[in-house]
């Protein structure tokens, strides 16, 4: 064993001397693609989701279905900064693109696309259709470096989270742009836009310029800049590319050309020349060799210690320390949806439950708009009335039931809070209001296509609640549904008869429903109560269960037990 260990150490020393890591060459990334279908470009590009090369360009989305995602990225990662030298790269990229609505459709189009930089291998999060550019979803843990994303978005959706206009924005790990400028795409649909993006490591400045009239330059009128240290927020190796998603509306996002160049300026500190360079190389090699020997000794000691450790009793893994465990727990807690929120956090999010944040009023509480600044997310906060009868039971029941419901056509339950005598529930915020305002209000009427997709969405959600969701009700006494405001001032037999008859009359099988004469006899207590099958309402009309093969859509989002909102845009 000792001889084998000696051989391993000797080999390791030779490798370190002949190929010292301290002399590792830093590679820059340089390419220029004018035809994405040529053989070299096809080898160097990678596509995820709907992204694909076609007719020499890149199409990020298909428009035949709703809520689609697609990416196109360079297959080789970018060496953003070098750990050994601490040097951060400069880079410059240019690309041309068009955004256009589907020729077969008129009116609204959405949601845009983004140029992004993310940790190498960063996947498309599940359920990231809509206005997320396929970069985030509701459970993305953006508090750790290996989930951090920097993006330049070309946003075509007039929403409420970002500036309420079509815009170009810089996104620092959030869909809320840290800085933005007007994106005049309505007048330029189908017209090529030229983009320039640069990053200067010395000033930590990210610069973006775009133009529909000729080449974008550093002097373009349409431009943005933002100071950010990429070494602080991103890992050493990152992916660069384009990412897009569609929601209730679609659009064509096409990339035509793309060039990229970077350099870590690894020789920037090497200002001398001639003999000075030769002497420096000698010193570097000598330093590398001696360092290699030192590393070899350290490795030998480490190997010996590991062998000795194997002969000892196993060490309790819990001794790793509570600090790291707490950090992991913190990250997991922040990533978990739904989760518990702090009352002070929600107080700040709703501006102290200010009147101008009120969204509506339900049977059991008031709903407020809340902005969770640390998550970069807007939510609807339901505040259950303190004087509402059985408010605690209502709160507990809603948390227990809603937390188990996960479906693309149901508004997502984000979390809850029970502090300071308050009962608070958090839901995904629907910026376009409730469905009834679109159907019966003064807003622009919904087209038939949208209305039909809403109906399909409702059917899919109801099917989920009836057939696929966990049991979300408690089997018990039918008398539990009695209006508590009656204060038990009613005839129990009459009440039971009325409830049973109601269930009987709503039998999904119309042939099993009672005749009017039967109803009257039961209500007048002249006939016995019918024996209703326990699974009577598990039956489901066949016409509503044929949509499993429909495209993925979110035509309607239903806020459980509160108000309903329709996600017409995102």
Coordinates of C-alpha atoms in Angstrom, one line a residue:
X1 CA 0.0 0.0 0.0
X2 CA 2.8 2.4 0.8
X3 CA 4.5 1.7 -2.6
X4 CA 1.2 2.4 -4.4
X5 CA 0.8 5.6 -2.5
X6 CA 4.3 6.6 -3.3
X7 CA 3.7 5.9 -7.0
X8 CA 0.5 8.0 -6.9
X9 CA 2.3 11.0 -5.3
X10 CA 5.2 10.8 -7.8
X11 CA 2.8 10.7 -10.8
X12 CA 0.9 13.6 -9.3
X13 CA 4.1 15.7 -8.9
X14 CA 5.1 15.0 -12.5
X15 CA 1.7 16.1 -13.7
X16 CA 1.9 19.3 -11.7
X17 CA 5.4 20.1 -12.9
X18 CA 4.7 19.4 -16.5
X19 CA 1.2 20.9 -16.5
X20 CA 1.1 23.3 -13.6
X21 CA -2.4 24.7 -13.0
X22 CA -0.9 28.1 -12.2
X23 CA 0.0 28.4 -15.9
X24 CA -3.4 27.4 -17.2
X25 CA -4.4 29.3 -20.3
X26 CA -7.5 31.4 -20.0
X27 CA -9.8 31.0 -23.0
X28 CA -11.9 33.8 -24.4
X29 CA -15.1 33.1 -26.3
X30 CA -15.4 34.4 -29.9
X31 CA -17.8 33.6 -32.6
X32 CA -19.8 35.2 -35.5
X33 CA -22.9 33.4 -36.7
X34 CA -24.7 34.7 -39.9
X35 CA -26.4 31.4 -40.8
X36 CA -27.6 29.1 -37.9
X37 CA -28.1 26.2 -40.3
X38 CA -24.5 25.9 -41.5
X39 CA -22.7 22.8 -40.2
X40 CA -20.3 24.7 -37.8
X41 CA -23.1 26.8 -36.3
X42 CA -25.3 23.7 -35.8
X43 CA -22.4 22.1 -33.9
X44 CA -21.9 25.1 -31.7
X45 CA -25.5 25.9 -30.9
X46 CA -27.8 24.2 -28.5
X47 CA -31.6 24.4 -28.4
X48 CA -34.1 23.7 -25.6
X49 CA -37.9 23.5 -25.8
X50 CA -39.4 25.1 -28.9
X51 CA -36.1 26.8 -29.9
X52 CA -34.8 25.6 -33.3
X53 CA -32.8 26.7 -36.3
X54 CA -34.8 27.2 -39.5
X55 CA -34.0 28.8 -42.8
X56 CA -30.7 30.1 -41.4
X57 CA -32.3 31.9 -38.4
X58 CA -33.4 30.8 -34.9
X59 CA -37.1 30.6 -34.0
X60 CA -37.6 30.7 -30.2
X61 CA -41.3 29.9 -30.1
X62 CA -44.0 28.1 -32.0
X63 CA -47.3 29.8 -32.2
X64 CA -49.7 26.9 -32.7
X65 CA -50.2 26.5 -29.0
X66 CA -50.2 28.7 -25.9
X67 CA -47.8 28.8 -22.9
X68 CA -44.7 27.6 -24.8
X69 CA -41.0 28.0 -23.9
X70 CA -37.9 27.9 -26.0
X71 CA -34.2 28.7 -25.8
X72 CA -31.2 29.0 -28.1
X73 CA -27.7 29.2 -26.5
X74 CA -24.1 28.8 -27.4
X75 CA -23.0 25.2 -26.6
X76 CA -19.7 26.2 -25.1
X77 CA -19.8 28.0 -21.8
X78 CA -18.3 31.5 -21.3
X79 CA -15.4 31.8 -18.8
X80 CA -16.8 34.9 -17.1
X81 CA -14.1 35.3 -14.5
X82 CA -10.9 33.5 -13.5
X83 CA -10.7 32.3 -10.0
X84 CA -6.9 32.0 -9.8
X85 CA -6.2 35.5 -11.1
X86 CA -9.4 37.2 -9.9
X87 CA -9.8 38.8 -13.4
X88 CA -13.3 39.5 -14.8
X89 CA -13.9 39.4 -18.5
X90 CA -15.1 42.2 -20.8
X91 CA -17.5 41.1 -23.5
X92 CA -19.3 42.5 -26.5
X93 CA -22.2 40.9 -28.4
X94 CA -24.4 42.0 -31.3
X95 CA -27.5 40.4 -32.7
X96 CA -30.4 41.1 -35.0
X97 CA -33.9 40.0 -34.5
X98 CA -37.6 40.5 -35.4
X99 CA -40.8 40.3 -33.4
X100 CA -44.0 39.8 -35.2
X101 CA -47.6 38.7 -34.4
X102 CA -49.0 35.6 -35.9
X103 CA -50.2 36.3 -39.4
X104 CA -53.4 34.3 -38.7
X105 CA -54.3 36.4 -35.6
X106 CA -54.9 40.1 -35.0
X107 CA -54.7 42.2 -31.9
X108 CA -52.6 41.5 -28.8
X109 CA -49.2 39.7 -29.0
X110 CA -46.8 38.8 -26.1
X111 CA -44.6 38.2 -24.2
X112 CA -41.1 39.0 -25.8
X113 CA -37.7 37.4 -25.3
X114 CA -34.5 37.9 -23.4
X115 CA -30.7 37.7 -23.9
X116 CA -29.5 36.0 -20.8
X117 CA -26.4 35.0 -18.8
X118 CA -26.9 32.2 -16.3
X119 CA -24.9 29.4 -14.6
X120 CA -23.7 26.7 -16.9
X121 CA -26.4 24.1 -17.4
X122 CA -29.2 26.3 -16.0
X123 CA -32.4 24.6 -17.1
X124 CA -35.8 25.9 -18.2
X125 CA -37.8 25.9 -14.9
X126 CA -41.0 23.8 -15.0
X127 CA -44.2 25.8 -15.5
X128 CA -42.3 28.9 -16.7
X129 CA -44.6 29.8 -19.6
X130 CA -46.2 33.2 -19.7
X131 CA -44.2 36.4 -19.0
X132 CA -41.2 34.8 -17.4
X133 CA -39.1 34.4 -20.6
X134 CA -38.6 30.8 -19.5
X135 CA -36.1 31.9 -17.0
X136 CA -38.0 31.8 -13.7
X137 CA -41.0 30.2 -12.1
X138 CA -42.8 30.7 -8.8
X139 CA -40.5 28.4 -6.9
X140 CA -37.2 29.5 -8.3
X141 CA -34.6 29.9 -5.5
X142 CA -32.9 33.0 -6.7
X143 CA -31.0 33.6 -3.4
X144 CA -28.0 31.4 -4.3
X145 CA -25.4 32.2 -6.9
X146 CA -25.9 29.0 -8.9
X147 CA -29.5 30.1 -9.6
X148 CA -28.7 33.7 -10.4
X149 CA -29.7 35.0 -13.9
X150 CA -28.8 38.3 -15.6
X151 CA -31.0 39.2 -18.6
X152 CA -31.7 41.9 -21.1
X153 CA -35.4 41.6 -21.8
X154 CA -37.3 42.8 -24.9
X155 CA -40.8 42.9 -23.3
X156 CA -43.8 43.2 -25.5
X157 CA -46.5 42.9 -22.8
X158 CA -48.1 45.8 -21.1
X159 CA -48.2 44.5 -17.6
X160 CA -48.2 45.9 -14.1
X161 CA -45.1 44.4 -12.5
X162 CA -42.7 46.0 -14.9
X163 CA -43.2 49.5 -16.4
X164 CA -46.7 49.5 -17.9
X165 CA -45.4 49.7 -21.5
X166 CA -43.5 47.7 -24.0
X167 CA -39.8 48.2 -23.0
X168 CA -36.2 47.0 -23.1
X169 CA -35.0 46.3 -19.5
X170 CA -32.1 44.9 -17.6
X171 CA -33.1 42.2 -15.2
X172 CA -30.9 41.4 -12.2
X173 CA -32.3 38.0 -11.1
X174 CA -35.9 39.3 -11.3
X175 CA -38.6 39.9 -13.8
X176 CA -38.8 43.5 -12.4
X177 CA -36.3 45.5 -14.5
X178 CA -33.8 47.5 -12.6
X179 CA -33.7 50.0 -15.5
X180 CA -35.7 50.2 -18.7
X181 CA -36.4 52.2 -21.8
X182 CA -39.3 52.4 -24.2
X183 CA -39.4 49.6 -26.9
X184 CA -41.3 51.0 -29.8
X185 CA -42.2 47.6 -31.3
X186 CA -45.8 48.3 -32.3
X187 CA -44.5 50.5 -35.1
X188 CA -41.8 48.0 -36.1
X189 CA -43.4 44.6 -36.1
X190 CA -41.5 42.3 -38.5
X191 CA -38.7 44.9 -38.9
X192 CA -35.2 43.9 -38.0
X193 CA -33.8 45.4 -34.8
X194 CA -30.0 45.7 -34.2
X195 CA -28.7 45.2 -30.6
X196 CA -25.4 46.0 -29.0
X197 CA -24.6 44.8 -25.5
X198 CA -21.2 45.4 -23.8
X199 CA -19.8 44.8 -20.4
X200 CA -16.7 46.7 -19.2
X201 CA -15.1 45.0 -16.2
X202 CA -13.1 48.0 -15.1
X203 CA -16.2 50.1 -14.5
X204 CA -18.5 47.1 -13.9
X205 CA -20.9 48.7 -16.5
X206 CA -23.4 46.8 -18.6
X207 CA -24.5 48.8 -21.6
X208 CA -27.4 48.0 -24.0
X209 CA -28.3 49.8 -27.2
X210 CA -30.9 49.0 -29.9
X211 CA -32.0 50.4 -33.2
X212 CA -34.5 49.7 -35.9
X213 CA -32.7 52.0 -38.2
X214 CA -29.2 50.7 -38.9
X215 CA -26.5 49.5 -36.6
X216 CA -26.8 50.1 -32.8
X217 CA -23.8 52.0 -31.4
X218 CA -22.7 53.4 -28.1
X219 CA -24.2 56.7 -29.2
X220 CA -27.6 55.3 -30.0
X221 CA -30.6 57.3 -28.6
X222 CA -32.2 54.1 -27.4
X223 CA -29.8 52.8 -24.8
X224 CA -29.5 51.7 -21.1
X225 CA -26.6 51.2 -18.7
X226 CA -26.4 49.6 -15.3
X227 CA -23.5 49.1 -12.9
X228 CA -23.2 45.5 -11.7
X229 CA -20.3 43.3 -10.6
X230 CA -20.9 40.0 -12.4
X231 CA -18.2 38.3 -10.3
X232 CA -20.3 38.8 -7.3
X233 CA -23.6 37.4 -8.7
X234 CA -22.5 34.7 -11.2
X235 CA -20.3 31.6 -11.1
X236 CA -17.0 31.3 -13.0
X237 CA -18.6 29.5 -16.0
X238 CA -21.9 30.6 -17.5
X239 CA -24.2 30.1 -20.5
X240 CA -25.1 32.9 -22.9
X241 CA -28.1 32.8 -25.2
X242 CA -31.7 33.7 -25.9
X243 CA -34.8 32.6 -24.0
X244 CA -38.5 33.2 -24.7
X245 CA -42.0 32.2 -23.6
X246 CA -45.5 32.8 -24.6
X247 CA -48.7 32.9 -22.5
X248 CA -52.3 33.6 -23.4
X249 CA -51.0 35.4 -26.5
X250 CA -48.3 34.4 -28.9
X251 CA -45.7 36.0 -31.2
X252 CA -42.8 35.1 -33.5
X253 CA -39.4 35.8 -31.9
X254 CA -36.7 35.2 -34.5
X255 CA -32.9 35.7 -34.2
X256 CA -31.0 36.3 -37.5
X257 CA -27.4 36.9 -36.6
X258 CA -25.3 36.8 -33.5
X259 CA -21.6 37.6 -32.8
X260 CA -19.9 37.5 -29.4
X261 CA -16.4 38.2 -28.2
X262 CA -14.8 38.2 -24.7
X263 CA -11.4 38.3 -23.2
X264 CA -10.2 38.0 -19.6
X265 CA -7.2 40.2 -20.4
X266 CA -4.9 37.6 -18.7
X267 CA -1.8 39.4 -19.9
X268 CA -3.0 42.8 -18.8
X269 CA -0.6 42.9 -15.8
X270 CA 2.4 41.7 -17.9
X271 CA 3.5 45.2 -18.9
X272 CA 7.3 44.4 -19.3
X273 CA 8.9 43.1 -22.5
X274 CA 12.0 41.4 -23.8
X275 CA 14.3 40.0 -21.1
X276 CA 11.9 41.0 -18.4
X277 CA 9.3 38.6 -19.8
X278 CA 11.9 35.8 -19.9
X279 CA 12.9 36.4 -16.3
X280 CA 9.2 36.6 -15.3
X281 CA 8.5 33.2 -17.0
X282 CA 11.5 31.6 -15.1
X283 CA 10.2 32.9 -11.8
X284 CA 6.6 31.7 -12.7
X285 CA 7.9 28.2 -13.6
X286 CA 10.0 28.0 -10.5
X287 CA 7.1 29.1 -8.4
X288 CA 4.8 26.7 -10.1
X289 CA 7.2 23.8 -9.6
X290 CA 7.8 24.5 -5.9
X291 CA 4.1 25.0 -5.4
X292 CA 3.5 21.6 -7.1
X293 CA 5.8 19.9 -4.7
X294 CA 4.1 21.6 -1.8
X295 CA 0.7 20.5 -3.1
X296 CA 1.9 17.0 -3.5
X297 CA 3.0 16.9 0.1
X298 CA -0.3 18.2 1.2
X299 CA -2.1 15.5 -1.0
X300 CA 0.1 12.8 0.5
X301 CA -0.8 13.9 4.1
X302 CA -4.4 14.1 3.1
X303 CA -4.4 10.5 1.6
X304 CA -2.7 9.2 4.7
X305 CA -5.3 10.9 6.9
X306 CA -8.1 9.5 4.9
X307 CA -6.8 6.0 5.1
X308 CA -6.4 6.4 8.9
X309 CA -9.9 7.8 9.2
X310 CA -11.4 4.7 7.6
X311 CA -10.1 2.7 10.5
X312 CA -12.0 4.9 13.0
X313 CA -15.6 4.8 13.9
X314 CA -17.9 6.7 11.6
X315 CA -18.3 10.3 12.5
X316 CA -21.8 11.6 13.0
X317 CA -22.7 13.7 10.0
X318 CA -24.5 16.1 12.2
X319 CA -21.2 17.4 13.4
X320 CA -20.7 19.3 10.1
X321 CA -21.9 22.4 12.0
X322 CA -25.2 24.2 12.3
X323 CA -24.1 27.2 10.3
X324 CA -24.2 25.5 6.9
X325 CA -27.3 23.5 7.8
X326 CA -29.1 26.7 8.7
X327 CA -28.0 28.3 5.5
X328 CA -29.3 25.4 3.5
X329 CA -32.5 25.4 5.5
X330 CA -32.9 29.2 4.8
X331 CA -32.4 28.6 1.1
X332 CA -34.9 25.8 1.0
X333 CA -37.4 27.7 3.1
X334 CA -37.2 30.7 0.7
X335 CA -37.6 28.4 -2.3
X336 CA -40.6 26.5 -0.9
X337 CA -44.0 27.4 -2.2
X338 CA -46.4 27.7 -0.4
X339 CA -44.6 28.7 2.8
X340 CA -45.1 30.7 6.0
X341 CA -44.4 34.5 5.7
X342 CA -43.5 37.0 8.4
X343 CA -46.2 39.5 9.4
X344 CA -43.8 42.4 9.1
X345 CA -42.9 41.3 5.6
X346 CA -46.5 41.4 4.6
X347 CA -47.1 44.7 6.4
X348 CA -44.4 46.2 4.3
X349 CA -45.6 44.5 1.1
X350 CA -49.1 46.0 1.4
X351 CA -47.9 49.4 2.7
X352 CA -49.6 48.8 6.0
X353 CA -52.7 47.4 4.3
X354 CA -53.3 50.8 2.7
X355 CA -56.6 51.6 1.1
X356 CA -55.0 52.2 -2.3
X357 CA -53.8 48.6 -2.2
X358 CA -57.3 47.1 -1.9
X359 CA -58.2 44.8 -4.8
X360 CA -61.6 43.6 -3.6
X361 CA -63.7 42.2 -0.8
X362 CA -64.8 38.6 -0.3
X363 CA -67.2 37.0 2.0
X364 CA -64.7 36.4 4.7
X365 CA -62.0 39.0 4.1
X366 CA -60.4 41.9 2.2
X367 CA -57.9 41.3 -0.6
X368 CA -54.8 43.6 -1.0
X369 CA -52.1 43.9 -3.6
X370 CA -48.7 43.2 -2.1
X371 CA -45.2 43.6 -3.5
X372 CA -42.6 41.2 -2.0
X373 CA -39.5 43.3 -2.9
X374 CA -36.9 40.6 -1.9
X375 CA -38.6 38.1 -4.2
X376 CA -39.4 40.6 -6.9
X377 CA -43.0 39.3 -6.9
X378 CA -46.5 40.8 -6.7
X379 CA -49.1 38.8 -4.8
X380 CA -52.7 39.1 -3.7
X381 CA -53.0 39.1 0.1
X382 CA -56.3 38.0 1.6
X383 CA -56.8 39.4 5.1
X384 CA -59.6 37.4 6.9
X385 CA -61.8 39.6 9.0
X386 CA -60.9 39.4 12.6
X387 CA -64.6 39.5 13.7
X388 CA -65.6 36.9 11.1
X389 CA -67.3 33.9 12.8
X390 CA -64.9 31.0 13.1
X391 CA -62.1 33.0 11.3
X392 CA -59.5 30.6 12.7
X393 CA -61.3 27.6 11.4
X394 CA -61.8 29.2 8.0
X395 CA -58.1 30.1 7.8
X396 CA -56.9 26.6 8.8
X397 CA -59.3 24.9 6.3
X398 CA -58.2 27.1 3.5
X399 CA -54.5 26.5 4.1
X400 CA -55.1 22.8 4.4
X401 CA -57.1 22.5 1.2
X402 CA -55.5 25.1 -1.1
X403 CA -52.0 24.0 -0.3
X404 CA -52.8 20.7 -1.9
X405 CA -54.1 22.2 -5.2
X406 CA -51.5 22.5 -7.9
X407 CA -52.8 23.0 -11.4
X408 CA -51.9 25.4 -14.2
X409 CA -55.5 26.7 -14.4
X410 CA -55.8 27.5 -10.7
X411 CA -54.3 30.5 -9.1
X412 CA -51.3 29.4 -7.2
X413 CA -51.3 29.5 -3.4
X414 CA -48.1 31.3 -2.3
X415 CA -48.2 31.2 1.4
X416 CA -49.8 32.2 4.7
X417 CA -49.2 34.1 7.9
X418 CA -50.8 33.8 11.4
X419 CA -49.2 36.4 13.7
X420 CA -50.3 39.5 15.6
X421 CA -53.8 38.0 15.7
X422 CA -54.0 38.2 11.9
X423 CA -55.0 35.5 9.4
X424 CA -53.4 36.2 6.1
X425 CA -53.4 34.1 2.8
X426 CA -51.1 34.9 -0.2
X427 CA -52.1 34.0 -3.8
X428 CA -50.6 34.6 -7.2
X429 CA -51.5 38.1 -8.4
X430 CA -53.6 38.4 -11.5
X431 CA -53.0 41.8 -12.9
X432 CA -55.9 41.8 -15.4
X433 CA -58.7 41.6 -12.8
X434 CA -61.6 39.2 -12.6
X435 CA -63.3 37.4 -15.5
X436 CA -66.7 39.1 -15.0
X437 CA -65.2 42.5 -15.6
X438 CA -64.1 41.3 -19.1
X439 CA -67.4 39.7 -19.8
X440 CA -69.8 42.3 -18.4
X441 CA -67.8 45.4 -17.6
X442 CA -66.6 48.3 -19.7
X443 CA -63.4 46.6 -20.9
X444 CA -62.7 45.5 -24.4
X445 CA -64.8 42.4 -25.1
X446 CA -63.0 39.1 -25.2
X447 CA -62.8 37.4 -28.6
X448 CA -64.4 34.1 -29.2
X449 CA -61.1 32.3 -29.3
X450 CA -60.3 33.6 -25.8
X451 CA -63.8 32.8 -24.5
X452 CA -63.6 29.3 -25.8
X453 CA -60.2 28.7 -24.3
X454 CA -61.5 30.1 -21.0
X455 CA -64.2 27.5 -21.1
X456 CA -61.7 24.8 -21.8
X457 CA -59.5 26.1 -18.9
X458 CA -62.5 26.0 -16.5
X459 CA -63.3 22.4 -17.6
X460 CA -59.7 21.3 -17.1
X461 CA -59.6 22.9 -13.7
X462 CA -62.9 21.4 -12.6
X463 CA -61.9 18.0 -13.9
X464 CA -58.7 18.3 -11.8
X465 CA -60.7 19.2 -8.7
X466 CA -63.2 16.3 -9.2
X467 CA -60.9 13.5 -10.4
X468 CA -57.2 14.2 -9.9
X469 CA -56.8 16.4 -6.8
X470 CA -56.5 14.9 -3.3
X471 CA -59.7 14.8 -1.3
X472 CA -60.3 18.4 -0.4
X473 CA -63.5 18.0 1.7
X474 CA -64.3 16.2 4.9
X475 CA -67.0 13.6 4.8
X476 CA -69.3 14.2 7.7
X477 CA -72.7 15.5 8.8
X478 CA -74.7 17.3 6.0
X479 CA -75.9 19.7 8.7
X480 CA -72.4 21.3 8.8
X481 CA -73.5 23.3 5.7
X482 CA -76.3 25.1 7.6
X483 CA -76.0 28.9 7.6
X484 CA -74.5 29.8 11.0
X485 CA -76.4 33.1 11.1
X486 CA -79.6 31.1 11.8
X487 CA -78.2 30.5 15.2
X488 CA -79.7 27.0 15.2
X489 CA -83.3 28.4 15.0
X490 CA -84.7 25.9 12.6
X491 CA -86.4 22.6 12.4
X492 CA -83.7 19.9 12.1
X493 CA -85.8 17.4 10.2
X494 CA -86.9 20.1 7.7
X495 CA -83.3 21.3 7.2
X496 CA -82.0 17.8 6.7
X497 CA -84.8 17.1 4.1
X498 CA -84.0 20.3 2.2
X499 CA -80.3 19.6 2.0
X500 CA -80.8 16.0 0.9
X501 CA -83.4 17.0 -1.7
X502 CA -80.9 19.6 -3.0
X503 CA -78.2 16.9 -3.4
X504 CA -80.8 14.6 -5.0
X505 CA -81.9 17.2 -7.5
X506 CA -78.2 17.8 -8.6
X507 CA -77.5 14.2 -9.4
X508 CA -75.2 14.2 -12.5
X509 CA -77.4 11.4 -13.9
X510 CA -80.6 13.2 -14.9
X511 CA -82.5 10.0 -14.9
X512 CA -81.9 9.6 -11.2
X513 CA -83.2 13.0 -10.3
X514 CA -86.6 13.2 -8.5
X515 CA -89.9 14.3 -10.0
X516 CA -91.6 17.4 -8.6
X517 CA -94.2 15.3 -6.7
X518 CA -91.4 13.3 -5.0
X519 CA -89.7 16.6 -3.9
X520 CA -92.8 18.0 -2.4
X521 CA -93.6 14.8 -0.4
X522 CA -90.0 14.6 1.0
X523 CA -90.0 18.3 1.9
X524 CA -93.4 17.9 3.6
X525 CA -92.0 14.9 5.5
X526 CA -94.6 12.7 4.0
X527 CA -92.0 10.4 2.4
X528 CA -88.7 9.0 3.7
X529 CA -85.4 10.5 2.7
X530 CA -83.8 8.9 -0.3
X531 CA -80.6 6.8 0.0
X532 CA -78.1 8.7 -2.1
X533 CA -74.8 7.0 -3.2
X534 CA -71.7 8.4 -1.5
X535 CA -69.9 8.6 -4.8
X536 CA -72.9 10.3 -6.6
X537 CA -71.0 13.5 -7.3
X538 CA -67.8 11.7 -8.3
X539 CA -69.4 11.2 -11.7
X540 CA -68.4 13.7 -14.3
X541 CA -70.1 14.6 -17.5
X542 CA -68.2 13.0 -20.4
X543 CA -68.2 16.3 -22.4
X544 CA -65.9 17.8 -19.8
X545 CA -63.3 15.1 -19.6
X546 CA -62.0 15.1 -23.2
X547 CA -59.5 17.9 -22.9
X548 CA -56.4 16.0 -21.6
X549 CA -54.8 16.3 -25.0
X550 CA -55.4 20.0 -25.3
X551 CA -52.4 22.3 -25.6
X552 CA -51.0 23.7 -22.3
X553 CA -52.9 26.8 -21.5
X554 CA -53.9 29.0 -18.6
X555 CA -57.0 30.5 -19.9
X556 CA -58.5 31.1 -16.4
X557 CA -57.0 31.2 -13.0
X558 CA -59.3 30.8 -10.1
X559 CA -58.5 32.2 -6.7
X560 CA -59.8 29.5 -4.3
X561 CA -62.4 30.8 -1.8
X562 CA -61.8 34.4 -2.7
X563 CA -62.1 36.3 -6.0
X564 CA -61.5 35.0 -9.5
X565 CA -59.0 36.5 -11.8
X566 CA -58.3 35.8 -15.5
X567 CA -54.7 35.6 -16.8
X568 CA -55.4 37.2 -20.2
X569 CA -51.8 38.4 -20.7
X570 CA -49.3 36.5 -18.7

